[in-house]
Coordinates of C-alpha atoms (C1' of nucleotides) in Angstrom, one line a residue:
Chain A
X23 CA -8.5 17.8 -12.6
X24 CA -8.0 14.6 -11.3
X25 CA -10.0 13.3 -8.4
X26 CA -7.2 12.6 -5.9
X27 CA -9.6 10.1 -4.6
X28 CA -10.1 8.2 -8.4
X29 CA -10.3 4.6 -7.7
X30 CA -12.0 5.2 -4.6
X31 CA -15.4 4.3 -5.9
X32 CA -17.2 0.8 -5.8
X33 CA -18.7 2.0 -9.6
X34 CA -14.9 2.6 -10.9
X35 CA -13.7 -1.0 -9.1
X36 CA -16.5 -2.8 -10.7
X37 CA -16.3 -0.9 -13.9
X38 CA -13.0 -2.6 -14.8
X39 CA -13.0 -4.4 -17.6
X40 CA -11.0 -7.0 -18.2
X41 CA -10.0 -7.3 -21.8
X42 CA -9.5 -10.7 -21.7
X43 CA -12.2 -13.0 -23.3
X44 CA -16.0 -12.9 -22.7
X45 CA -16.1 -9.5 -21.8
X46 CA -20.1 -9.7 -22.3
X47 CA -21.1 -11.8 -19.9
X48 CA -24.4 -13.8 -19.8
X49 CA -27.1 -12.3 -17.8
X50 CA -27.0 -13.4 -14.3
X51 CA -23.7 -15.1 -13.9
X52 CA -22.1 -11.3 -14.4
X53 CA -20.4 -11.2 -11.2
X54 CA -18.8 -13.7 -8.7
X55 CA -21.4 -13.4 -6.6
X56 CA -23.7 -14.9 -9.5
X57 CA -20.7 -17.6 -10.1
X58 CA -20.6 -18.8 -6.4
X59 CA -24.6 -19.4 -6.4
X60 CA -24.1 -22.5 -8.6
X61 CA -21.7 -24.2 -5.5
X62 CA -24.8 -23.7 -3.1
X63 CA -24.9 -27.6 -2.5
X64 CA -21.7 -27.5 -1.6
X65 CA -22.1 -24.5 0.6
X66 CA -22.2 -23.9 4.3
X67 CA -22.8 -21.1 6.5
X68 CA -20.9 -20.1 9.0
X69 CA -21.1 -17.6 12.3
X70 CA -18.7 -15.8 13.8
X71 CA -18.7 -13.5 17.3
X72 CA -16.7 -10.1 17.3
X73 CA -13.1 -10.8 17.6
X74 CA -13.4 -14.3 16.5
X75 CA -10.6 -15.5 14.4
X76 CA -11.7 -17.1 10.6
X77 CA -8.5 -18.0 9.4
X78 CA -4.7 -17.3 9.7
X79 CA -2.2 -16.5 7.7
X80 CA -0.7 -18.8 6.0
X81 CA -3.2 -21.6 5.9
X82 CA -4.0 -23.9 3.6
X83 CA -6.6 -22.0 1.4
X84 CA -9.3 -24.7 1.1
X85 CA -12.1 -22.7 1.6
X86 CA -13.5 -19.3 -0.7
X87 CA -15.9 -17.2 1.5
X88 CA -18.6 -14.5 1.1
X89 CA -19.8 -12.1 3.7
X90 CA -23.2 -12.4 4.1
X91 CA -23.2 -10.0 7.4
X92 CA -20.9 -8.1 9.2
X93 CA -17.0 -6.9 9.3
X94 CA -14.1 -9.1 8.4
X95 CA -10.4 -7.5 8.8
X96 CA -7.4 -8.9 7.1
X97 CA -4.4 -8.4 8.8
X98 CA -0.4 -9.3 9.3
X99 CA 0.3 -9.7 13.3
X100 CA 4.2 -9.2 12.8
X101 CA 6.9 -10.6 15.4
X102 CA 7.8 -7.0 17.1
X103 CA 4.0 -6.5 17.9
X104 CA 3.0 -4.3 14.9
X105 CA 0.1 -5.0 13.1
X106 CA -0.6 -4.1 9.7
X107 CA -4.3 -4.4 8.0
X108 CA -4.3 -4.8 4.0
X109 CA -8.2 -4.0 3.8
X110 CA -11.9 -4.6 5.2
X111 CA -14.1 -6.8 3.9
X112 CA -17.8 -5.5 4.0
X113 CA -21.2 -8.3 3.2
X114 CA -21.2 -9.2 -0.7
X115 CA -17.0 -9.2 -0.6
X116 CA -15.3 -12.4 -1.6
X117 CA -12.4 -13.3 0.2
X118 CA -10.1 -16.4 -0.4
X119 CA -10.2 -16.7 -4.3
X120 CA -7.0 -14.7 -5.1
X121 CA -4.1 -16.4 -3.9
X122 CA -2.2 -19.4 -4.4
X123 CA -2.2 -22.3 -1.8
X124 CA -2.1 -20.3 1.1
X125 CA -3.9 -17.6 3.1
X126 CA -2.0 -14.1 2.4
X127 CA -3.8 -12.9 5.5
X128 CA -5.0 -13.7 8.9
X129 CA -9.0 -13.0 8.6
X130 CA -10.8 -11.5 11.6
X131 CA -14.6 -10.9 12.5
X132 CA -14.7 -7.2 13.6
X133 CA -18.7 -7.1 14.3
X134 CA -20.8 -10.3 14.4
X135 CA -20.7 -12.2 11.6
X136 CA -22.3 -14.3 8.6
X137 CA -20.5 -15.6 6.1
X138 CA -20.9 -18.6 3.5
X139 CA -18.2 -20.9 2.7
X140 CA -17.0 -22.5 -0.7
X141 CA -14.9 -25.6 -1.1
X142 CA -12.1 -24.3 -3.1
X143 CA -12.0 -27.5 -5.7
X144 CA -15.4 -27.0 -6.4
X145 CA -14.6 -23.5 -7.6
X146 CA -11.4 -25.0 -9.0
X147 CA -13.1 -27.0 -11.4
X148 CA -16.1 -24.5 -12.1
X149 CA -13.4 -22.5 -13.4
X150 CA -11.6 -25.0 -15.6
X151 CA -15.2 -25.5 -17.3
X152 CA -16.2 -22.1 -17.8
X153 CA -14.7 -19.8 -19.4
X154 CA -17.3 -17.0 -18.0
X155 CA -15.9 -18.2 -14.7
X156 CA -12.6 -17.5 -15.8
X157 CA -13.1 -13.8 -16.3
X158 CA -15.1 -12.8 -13.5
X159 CA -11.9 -14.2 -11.5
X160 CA -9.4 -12.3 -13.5
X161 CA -11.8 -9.3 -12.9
X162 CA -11.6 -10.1 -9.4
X163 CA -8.2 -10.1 -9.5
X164 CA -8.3 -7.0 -11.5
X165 CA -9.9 -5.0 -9.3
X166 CA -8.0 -6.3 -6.0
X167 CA -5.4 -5.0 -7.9
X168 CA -6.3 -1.7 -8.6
X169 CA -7.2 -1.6 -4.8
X170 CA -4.1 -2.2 -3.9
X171 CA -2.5 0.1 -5.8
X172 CA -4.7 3.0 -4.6
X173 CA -3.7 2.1 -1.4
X174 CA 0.0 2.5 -1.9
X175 CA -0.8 6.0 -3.4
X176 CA -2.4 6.5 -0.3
X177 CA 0.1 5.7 1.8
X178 CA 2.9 7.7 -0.3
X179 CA 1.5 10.2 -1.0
X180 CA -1.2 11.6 1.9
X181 CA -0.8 12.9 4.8
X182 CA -3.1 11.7 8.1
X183 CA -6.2 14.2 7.2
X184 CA -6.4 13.1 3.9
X185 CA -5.7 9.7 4.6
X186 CA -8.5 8.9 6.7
X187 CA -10.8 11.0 4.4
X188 CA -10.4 8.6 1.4
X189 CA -10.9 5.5 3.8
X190 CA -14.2 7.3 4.5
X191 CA -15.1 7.7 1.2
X192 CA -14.0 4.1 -0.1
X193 CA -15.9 3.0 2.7
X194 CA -18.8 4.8 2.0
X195 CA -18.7 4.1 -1.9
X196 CA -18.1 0.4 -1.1
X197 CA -21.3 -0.1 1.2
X198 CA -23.2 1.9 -1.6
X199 CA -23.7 4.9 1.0
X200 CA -23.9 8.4 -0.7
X201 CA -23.3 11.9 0.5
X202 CA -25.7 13.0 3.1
X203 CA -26.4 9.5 4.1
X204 CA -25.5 7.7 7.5
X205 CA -22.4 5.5 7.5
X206 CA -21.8 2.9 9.8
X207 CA -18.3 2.4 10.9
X208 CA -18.2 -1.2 12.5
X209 CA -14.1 -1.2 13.1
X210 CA -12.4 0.7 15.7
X211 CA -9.9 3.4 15.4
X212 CA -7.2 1.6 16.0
X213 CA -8.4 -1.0 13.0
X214 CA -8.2 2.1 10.9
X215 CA -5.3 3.6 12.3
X216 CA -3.4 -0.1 11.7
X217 CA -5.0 0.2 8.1
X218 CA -3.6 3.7 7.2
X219 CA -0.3 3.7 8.9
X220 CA -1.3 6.1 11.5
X221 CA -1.4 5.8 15.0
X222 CA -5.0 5.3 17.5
X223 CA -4.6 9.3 18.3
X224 CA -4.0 10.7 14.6
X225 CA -7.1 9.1 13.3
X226 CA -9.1 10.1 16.2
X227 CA -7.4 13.9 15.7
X228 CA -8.1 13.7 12.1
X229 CA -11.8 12.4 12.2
X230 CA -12.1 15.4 14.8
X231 CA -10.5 18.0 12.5
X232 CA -12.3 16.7 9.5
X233 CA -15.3 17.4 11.3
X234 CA -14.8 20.7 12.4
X235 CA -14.3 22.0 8.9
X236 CA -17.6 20.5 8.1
X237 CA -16.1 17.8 6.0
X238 CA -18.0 15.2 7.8
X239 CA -20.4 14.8 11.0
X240 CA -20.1 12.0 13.4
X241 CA -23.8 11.6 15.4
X242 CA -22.0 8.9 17.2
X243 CA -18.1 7.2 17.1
X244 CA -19.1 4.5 14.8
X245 CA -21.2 6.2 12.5
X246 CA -20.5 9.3 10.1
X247 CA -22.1 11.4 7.4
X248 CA -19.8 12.6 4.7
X249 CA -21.3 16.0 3.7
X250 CA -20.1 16.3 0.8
X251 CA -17.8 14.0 -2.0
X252 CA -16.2 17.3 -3.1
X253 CA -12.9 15.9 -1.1
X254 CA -10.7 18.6 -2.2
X255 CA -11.3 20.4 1.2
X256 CA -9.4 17.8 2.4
X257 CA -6.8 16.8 0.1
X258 CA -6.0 21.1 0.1
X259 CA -5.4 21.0 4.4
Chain B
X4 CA 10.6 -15.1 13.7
X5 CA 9.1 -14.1 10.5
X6 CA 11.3 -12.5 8.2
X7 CA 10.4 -8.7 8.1
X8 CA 11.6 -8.4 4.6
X9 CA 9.7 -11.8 3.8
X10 CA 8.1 -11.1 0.5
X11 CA 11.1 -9.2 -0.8
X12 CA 12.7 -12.2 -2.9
X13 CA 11.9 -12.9 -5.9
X14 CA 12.0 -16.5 -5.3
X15 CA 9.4 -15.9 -2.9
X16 CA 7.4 -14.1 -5.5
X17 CA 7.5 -16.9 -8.5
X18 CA 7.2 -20.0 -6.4
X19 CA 4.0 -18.8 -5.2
X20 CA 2.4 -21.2 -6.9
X21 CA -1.5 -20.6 -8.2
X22 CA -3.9 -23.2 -7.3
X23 CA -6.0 -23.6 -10.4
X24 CA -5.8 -25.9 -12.4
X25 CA -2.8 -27.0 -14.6
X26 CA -0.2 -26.4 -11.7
X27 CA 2.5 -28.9 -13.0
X28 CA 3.2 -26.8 -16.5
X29 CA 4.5 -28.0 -19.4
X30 CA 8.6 -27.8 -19.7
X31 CA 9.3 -24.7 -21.9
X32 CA 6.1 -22.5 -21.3
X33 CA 6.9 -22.7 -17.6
X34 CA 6.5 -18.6 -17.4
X35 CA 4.8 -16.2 -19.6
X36 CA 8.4 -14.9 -20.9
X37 CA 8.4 -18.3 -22.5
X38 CA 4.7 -18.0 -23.8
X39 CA 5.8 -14.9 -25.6
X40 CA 8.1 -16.0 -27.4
X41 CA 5.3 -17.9 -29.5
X42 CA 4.2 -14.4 -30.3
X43 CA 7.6 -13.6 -31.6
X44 CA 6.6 -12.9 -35.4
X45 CA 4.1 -10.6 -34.1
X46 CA 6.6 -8.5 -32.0
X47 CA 8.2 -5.2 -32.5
X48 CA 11.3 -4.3 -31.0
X49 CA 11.6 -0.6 -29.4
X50 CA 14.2 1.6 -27.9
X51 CA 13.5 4.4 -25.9
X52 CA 16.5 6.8 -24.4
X53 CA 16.9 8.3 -20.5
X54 CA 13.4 9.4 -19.5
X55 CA 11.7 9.0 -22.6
X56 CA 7.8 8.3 -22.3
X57 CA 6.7 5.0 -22.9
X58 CA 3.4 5.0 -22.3
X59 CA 0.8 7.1 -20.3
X60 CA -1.9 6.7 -17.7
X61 CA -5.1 5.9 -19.3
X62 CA -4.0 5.2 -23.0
X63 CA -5.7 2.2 -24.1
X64 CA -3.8 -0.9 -23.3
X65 CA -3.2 -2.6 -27.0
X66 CA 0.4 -3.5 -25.9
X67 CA 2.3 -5.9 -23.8
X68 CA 5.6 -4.7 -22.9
X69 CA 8.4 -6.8 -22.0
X70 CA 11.7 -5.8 -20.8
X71 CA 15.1 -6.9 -22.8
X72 CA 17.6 -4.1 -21.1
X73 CA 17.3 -1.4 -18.9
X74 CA 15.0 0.0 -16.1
X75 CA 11.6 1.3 -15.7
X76 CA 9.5 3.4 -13.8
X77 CA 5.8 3.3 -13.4
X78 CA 4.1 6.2 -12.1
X79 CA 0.8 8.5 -11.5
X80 CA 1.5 12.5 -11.9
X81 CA -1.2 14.0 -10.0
X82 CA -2.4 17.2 -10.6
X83 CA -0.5 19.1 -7.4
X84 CA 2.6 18.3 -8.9
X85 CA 3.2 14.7 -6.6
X86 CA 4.5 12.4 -7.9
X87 CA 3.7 8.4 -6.6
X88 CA 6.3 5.6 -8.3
X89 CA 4.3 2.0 -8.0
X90 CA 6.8 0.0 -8.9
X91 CA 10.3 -0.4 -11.3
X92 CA 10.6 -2.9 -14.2
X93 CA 13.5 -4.7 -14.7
X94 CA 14.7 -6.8 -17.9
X95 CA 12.6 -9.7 -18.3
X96 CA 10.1 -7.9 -16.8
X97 CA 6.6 -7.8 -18.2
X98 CA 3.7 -5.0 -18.4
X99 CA 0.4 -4.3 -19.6
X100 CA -0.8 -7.5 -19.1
X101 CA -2.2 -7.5 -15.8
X102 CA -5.2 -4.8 -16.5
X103 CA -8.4 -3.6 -17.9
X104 CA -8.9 -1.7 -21.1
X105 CA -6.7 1.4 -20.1
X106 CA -2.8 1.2 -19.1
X107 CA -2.9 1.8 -15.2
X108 CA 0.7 3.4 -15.1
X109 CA 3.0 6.1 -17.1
X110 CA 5.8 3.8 -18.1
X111 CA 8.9 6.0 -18.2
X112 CA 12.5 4.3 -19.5
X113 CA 14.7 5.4 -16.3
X114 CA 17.9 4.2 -18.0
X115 CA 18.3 3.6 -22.5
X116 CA 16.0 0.9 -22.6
X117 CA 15.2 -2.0 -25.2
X118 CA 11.7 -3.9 -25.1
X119 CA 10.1 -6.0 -26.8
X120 CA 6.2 -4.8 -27.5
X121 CA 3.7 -7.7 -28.5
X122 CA 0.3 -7.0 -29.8
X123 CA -2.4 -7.5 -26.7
X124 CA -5.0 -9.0 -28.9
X125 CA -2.4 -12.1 -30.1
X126 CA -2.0 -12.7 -26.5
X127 CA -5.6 -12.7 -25.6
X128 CA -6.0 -15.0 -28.5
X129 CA -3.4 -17.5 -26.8
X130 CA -4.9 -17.2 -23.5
X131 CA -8.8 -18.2 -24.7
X132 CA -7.0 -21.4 -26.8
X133 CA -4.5 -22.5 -23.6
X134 CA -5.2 -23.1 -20.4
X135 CA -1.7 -23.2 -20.0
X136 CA -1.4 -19.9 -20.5
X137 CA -4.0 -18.8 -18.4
X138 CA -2.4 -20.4 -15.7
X139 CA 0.8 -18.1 -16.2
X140 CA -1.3 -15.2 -16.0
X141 CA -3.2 -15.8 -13.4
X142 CA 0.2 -16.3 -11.9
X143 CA 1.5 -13.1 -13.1
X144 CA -1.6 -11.6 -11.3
X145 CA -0.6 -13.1 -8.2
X146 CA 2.6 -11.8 -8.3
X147 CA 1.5 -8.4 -8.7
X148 CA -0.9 -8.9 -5.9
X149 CA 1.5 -10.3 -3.9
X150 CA 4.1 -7.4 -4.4
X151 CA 1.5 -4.6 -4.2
X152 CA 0.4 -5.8 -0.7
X153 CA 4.1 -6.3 0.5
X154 CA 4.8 -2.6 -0.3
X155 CA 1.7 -2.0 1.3
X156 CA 2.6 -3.4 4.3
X157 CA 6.2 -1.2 3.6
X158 CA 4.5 2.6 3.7
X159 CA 2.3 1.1 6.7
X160 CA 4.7 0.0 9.4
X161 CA 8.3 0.9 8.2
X162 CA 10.5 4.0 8.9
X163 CA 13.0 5.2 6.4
X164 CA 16.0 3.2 7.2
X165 CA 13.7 0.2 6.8
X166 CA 12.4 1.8 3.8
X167 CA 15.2 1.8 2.3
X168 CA 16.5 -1.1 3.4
X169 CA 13.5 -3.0 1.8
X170 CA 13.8 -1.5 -1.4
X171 CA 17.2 -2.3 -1.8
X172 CA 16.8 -6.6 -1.0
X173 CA 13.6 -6.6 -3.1
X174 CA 15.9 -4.5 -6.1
X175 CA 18.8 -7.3 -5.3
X176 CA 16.6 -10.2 -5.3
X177 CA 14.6 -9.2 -8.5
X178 CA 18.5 -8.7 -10.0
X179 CA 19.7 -12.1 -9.2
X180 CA 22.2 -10.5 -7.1
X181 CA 23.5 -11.8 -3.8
X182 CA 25.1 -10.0 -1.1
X183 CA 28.6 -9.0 -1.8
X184 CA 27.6 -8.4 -5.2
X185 CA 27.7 -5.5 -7.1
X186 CA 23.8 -4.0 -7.4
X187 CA 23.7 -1.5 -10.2
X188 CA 21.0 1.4 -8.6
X189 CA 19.6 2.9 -12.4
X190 CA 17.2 5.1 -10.8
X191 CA 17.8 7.9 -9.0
X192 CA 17.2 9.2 -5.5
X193 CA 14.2 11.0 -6.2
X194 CA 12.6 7.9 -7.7
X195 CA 13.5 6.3 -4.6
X196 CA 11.8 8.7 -2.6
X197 CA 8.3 8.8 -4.7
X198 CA 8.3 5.4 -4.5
X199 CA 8.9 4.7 -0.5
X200 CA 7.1 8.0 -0.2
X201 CA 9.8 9.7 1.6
X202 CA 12.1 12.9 0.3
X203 CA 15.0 12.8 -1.9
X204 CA 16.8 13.8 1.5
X205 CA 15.5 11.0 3.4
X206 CA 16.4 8.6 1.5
X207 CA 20.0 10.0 1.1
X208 CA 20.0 9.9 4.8
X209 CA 18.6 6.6 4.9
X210 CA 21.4 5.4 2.9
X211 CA 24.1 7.1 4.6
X212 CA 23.1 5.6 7.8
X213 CA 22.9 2.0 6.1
X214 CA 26.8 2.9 5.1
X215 CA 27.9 3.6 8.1
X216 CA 26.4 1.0 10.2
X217 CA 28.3 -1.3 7.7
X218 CA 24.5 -2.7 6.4
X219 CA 25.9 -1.7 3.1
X220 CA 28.9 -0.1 1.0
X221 CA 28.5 1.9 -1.6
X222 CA 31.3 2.2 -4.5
X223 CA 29.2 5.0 -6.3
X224 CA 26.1 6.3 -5.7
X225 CA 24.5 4.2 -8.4
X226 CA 25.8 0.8 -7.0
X227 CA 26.1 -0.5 -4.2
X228 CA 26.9 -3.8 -2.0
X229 CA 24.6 -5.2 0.2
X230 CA 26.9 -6.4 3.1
X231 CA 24.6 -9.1 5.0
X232 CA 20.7 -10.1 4.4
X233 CA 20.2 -10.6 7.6
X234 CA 18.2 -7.7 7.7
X235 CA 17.7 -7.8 11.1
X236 CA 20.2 -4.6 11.9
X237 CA 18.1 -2.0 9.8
X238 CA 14.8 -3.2 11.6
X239 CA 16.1 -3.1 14.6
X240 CA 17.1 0.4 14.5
Chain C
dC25 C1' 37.0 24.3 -18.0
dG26 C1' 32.3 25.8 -17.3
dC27 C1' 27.8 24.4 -16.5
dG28 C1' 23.7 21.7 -15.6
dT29 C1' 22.2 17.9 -13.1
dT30 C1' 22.2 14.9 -9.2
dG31 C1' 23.5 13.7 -4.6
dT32 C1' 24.9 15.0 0.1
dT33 C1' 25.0 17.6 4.2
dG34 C1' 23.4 21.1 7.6
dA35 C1' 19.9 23.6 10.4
dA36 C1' 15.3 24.8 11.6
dC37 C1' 10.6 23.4 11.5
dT38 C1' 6.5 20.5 12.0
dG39 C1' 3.3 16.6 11.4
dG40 C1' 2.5 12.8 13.5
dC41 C1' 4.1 9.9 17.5
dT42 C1' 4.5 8.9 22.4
dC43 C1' 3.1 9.1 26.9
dA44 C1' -0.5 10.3 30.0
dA45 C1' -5.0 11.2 31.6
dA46 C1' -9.7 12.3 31.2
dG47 C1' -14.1 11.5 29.1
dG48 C1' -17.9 8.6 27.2
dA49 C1' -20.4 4.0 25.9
dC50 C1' -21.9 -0.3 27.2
dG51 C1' -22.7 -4.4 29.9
dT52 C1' -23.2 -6.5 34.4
dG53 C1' -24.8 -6.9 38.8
dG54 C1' -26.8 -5.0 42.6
Chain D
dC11 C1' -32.5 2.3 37.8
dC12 C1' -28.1 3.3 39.2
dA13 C1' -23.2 2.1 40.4
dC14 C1' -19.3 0.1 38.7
dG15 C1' -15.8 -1.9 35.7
dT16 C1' -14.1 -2.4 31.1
dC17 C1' -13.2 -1.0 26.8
dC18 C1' -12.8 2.6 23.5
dT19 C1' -12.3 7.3 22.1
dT20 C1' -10.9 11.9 22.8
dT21 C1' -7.8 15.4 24.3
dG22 C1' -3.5 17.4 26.1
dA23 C1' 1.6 18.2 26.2
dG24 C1' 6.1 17.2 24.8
dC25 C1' 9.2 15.1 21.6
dC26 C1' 11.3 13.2 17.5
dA27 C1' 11.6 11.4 12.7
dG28 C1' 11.2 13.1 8.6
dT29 C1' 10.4 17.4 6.0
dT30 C1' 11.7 21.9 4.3
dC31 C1' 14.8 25.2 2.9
dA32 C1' 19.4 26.2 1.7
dA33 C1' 24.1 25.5 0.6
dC34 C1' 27.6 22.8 -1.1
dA35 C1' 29.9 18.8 -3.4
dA36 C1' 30.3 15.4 -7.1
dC37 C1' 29.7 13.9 -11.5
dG38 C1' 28.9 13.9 -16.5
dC39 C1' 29.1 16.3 -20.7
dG40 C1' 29.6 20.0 -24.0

DNA sequence: CGCGTTGTTGAACTGGCTCAAAGGACGTGG
DNA sequence: CCACGTCCTTTGAGCCAGTTCAACAACGCG
């Protein structure tokens, strides 16, 4: 009975509660999104071309952004060449808030990009005042969490068919796309491969086989339909 | 240069330091095991024997568990009969804190296990009066973070031997042990296996091969030695 | 000692990888 | 508008790491 793809879903992400404190929040400061607003003085926007680098691992993290447009990888370039992607962020996605002094990732543009940039003390301090502040950052923390963790499912326990069919479907409940619906695909297939643990080819052979058993259509490489959310055709294969 | 294994250590893992507010903390509360102990009239001590349930997947999470003697496995049972290990506790270990309303995990004791289970809502209580302890938690959820996205990066770009090989320095540095040192192996190998989603056989393999290219000994098949960190030899291969 | 459980080893199979080449898609310049 | 180059994706063929299936060994426990 249970969705192999659970925590797929924006709704089940954003749906975590966190227990702790202020669990009602105040209308309009209910998300981070909301929270951020209030630094807009201190704010700057910033544009990025395809490819361009945003920041690397292991930086100081000074700086919260927020996709306003476009694609953003996060990704580990190791020594022997390999390359390893812990997610995508998509426009509305926070990045920079999580972690401790330093960037955990190196941050790529994949398409162009817009993004808005938050001085980290000003946040800092927002969240020593508030305690509303507070919980939308342990709910942010909550939820990259449970991300996470569906991922290493994913990774343990899929094979390449089904992999790449609940990246679709994360993607698609992420940038609010339904069945039926078009869904762009701004990263490449070796961004995805990189992302699942696959290989360019397997993703490429699984997109292809997904869409010959109807599971999905593709009217062009970077942009699928996902006929239906009834995944088990893919998770039986 | 980078070490492969990098986030493996659990030095690694607690020094990562969270940059909000209240950094320098306070001698005595320096980690939540510390802010616990204030909750000490409110605990309960538990025992559980070999494979006993502790807690399931989805039960609502009134409970912090914290780890006084043996081993722990939390898990997801999906409905095909797999089986996907996120991660083992070890004493002084500490669980249920990190989430939303509903435990994430089924905790299961691997080995006879003592804990130490504190009421949630005396914590929460804690954490809305000290920003100390907030501090430690958000801490705690950096950790987590931080762990979940290393074994990420594990299932993505390792093969067994590496696997394996990662498992056992992150199991070592989480025990305090050093190489040369006895490490005591409680779980077995199919835990092994559901966790670095890999087969019982695999992972059997796996640690033959390490034995016989010297990476490590093994006096049982519960404990072993772990001959050199330089880790360097089971990447390699 | 007998038996159940767990771990190891062997042999055959296969899903995904590697290597290789053939299609597009897109931008640039003629 | 087409020719061309570049980059990306798809497809093909062979191979190999890890799985599957099966048998055996080791251990713990009554």
């Amino acid at each position: 009975m249970t969705n192999t793809y659970g925590m797929a879903g924006k709704a089940a992400m954003k749906t975590a509660r966190f227990g702790l404190g202020l669990a009602g929040a105040e209308r309009g400061e209910r998300d981070l999104g909301s929270v951020l607003k209030a630094l807009q003085s201190h704010a700057a926007r910033q544009r990025f071309e395809r490819n361009a680098l945003i920041c690397s691992e292991g930086d100081a993290a000074r700086t919260i952004y927020k996709i306003v447009s476009g694609t953003v990888r996060l990704c580990r370039h190791m020594a022997d060449g390999r390359r390893h992607i812990a997610d995508f962020l998509l426009p509305g996605d926070i990045f920079g808030l999580a972690e401790g002094g330093r960037q955990p990732f190196t941050a790529e543009a994949i398409s162009d990009l817009s993004l808005i940039a938050y001085p980290r003390v000003q946040f800092d301090r927002m969240a020593e005042e508030s305690a509303l502040v507070r919980a939308n950052l342990l709910a942010h923390l909550s939820e990259n969490l449970a991300a996470a963790r569906y991922h290493h499912f994913v990774l343990g326990c899929q094979n390449s068919k089904e992999r790449v069919m609940s990246f679709l479907i994360r993607l698609a409940a992420r940038s609010d796309v339904f069945a039926g619906d078009h869904l762009e695909l701004p990263m490449g297939r070796q961004d995805i491969a990189d992302h699942l643990g696959l290989t360019i080819e397997t993703v490429s052979r699984a997109i292809g086989a997904l869409k010959a058993e109807g599971a999905i259509s593709l009217p062009s490489a970077h942009e699928i339909i996902l006929n239906s959310l009834n995944h088990r055709n893919a998770v039986a294969a």
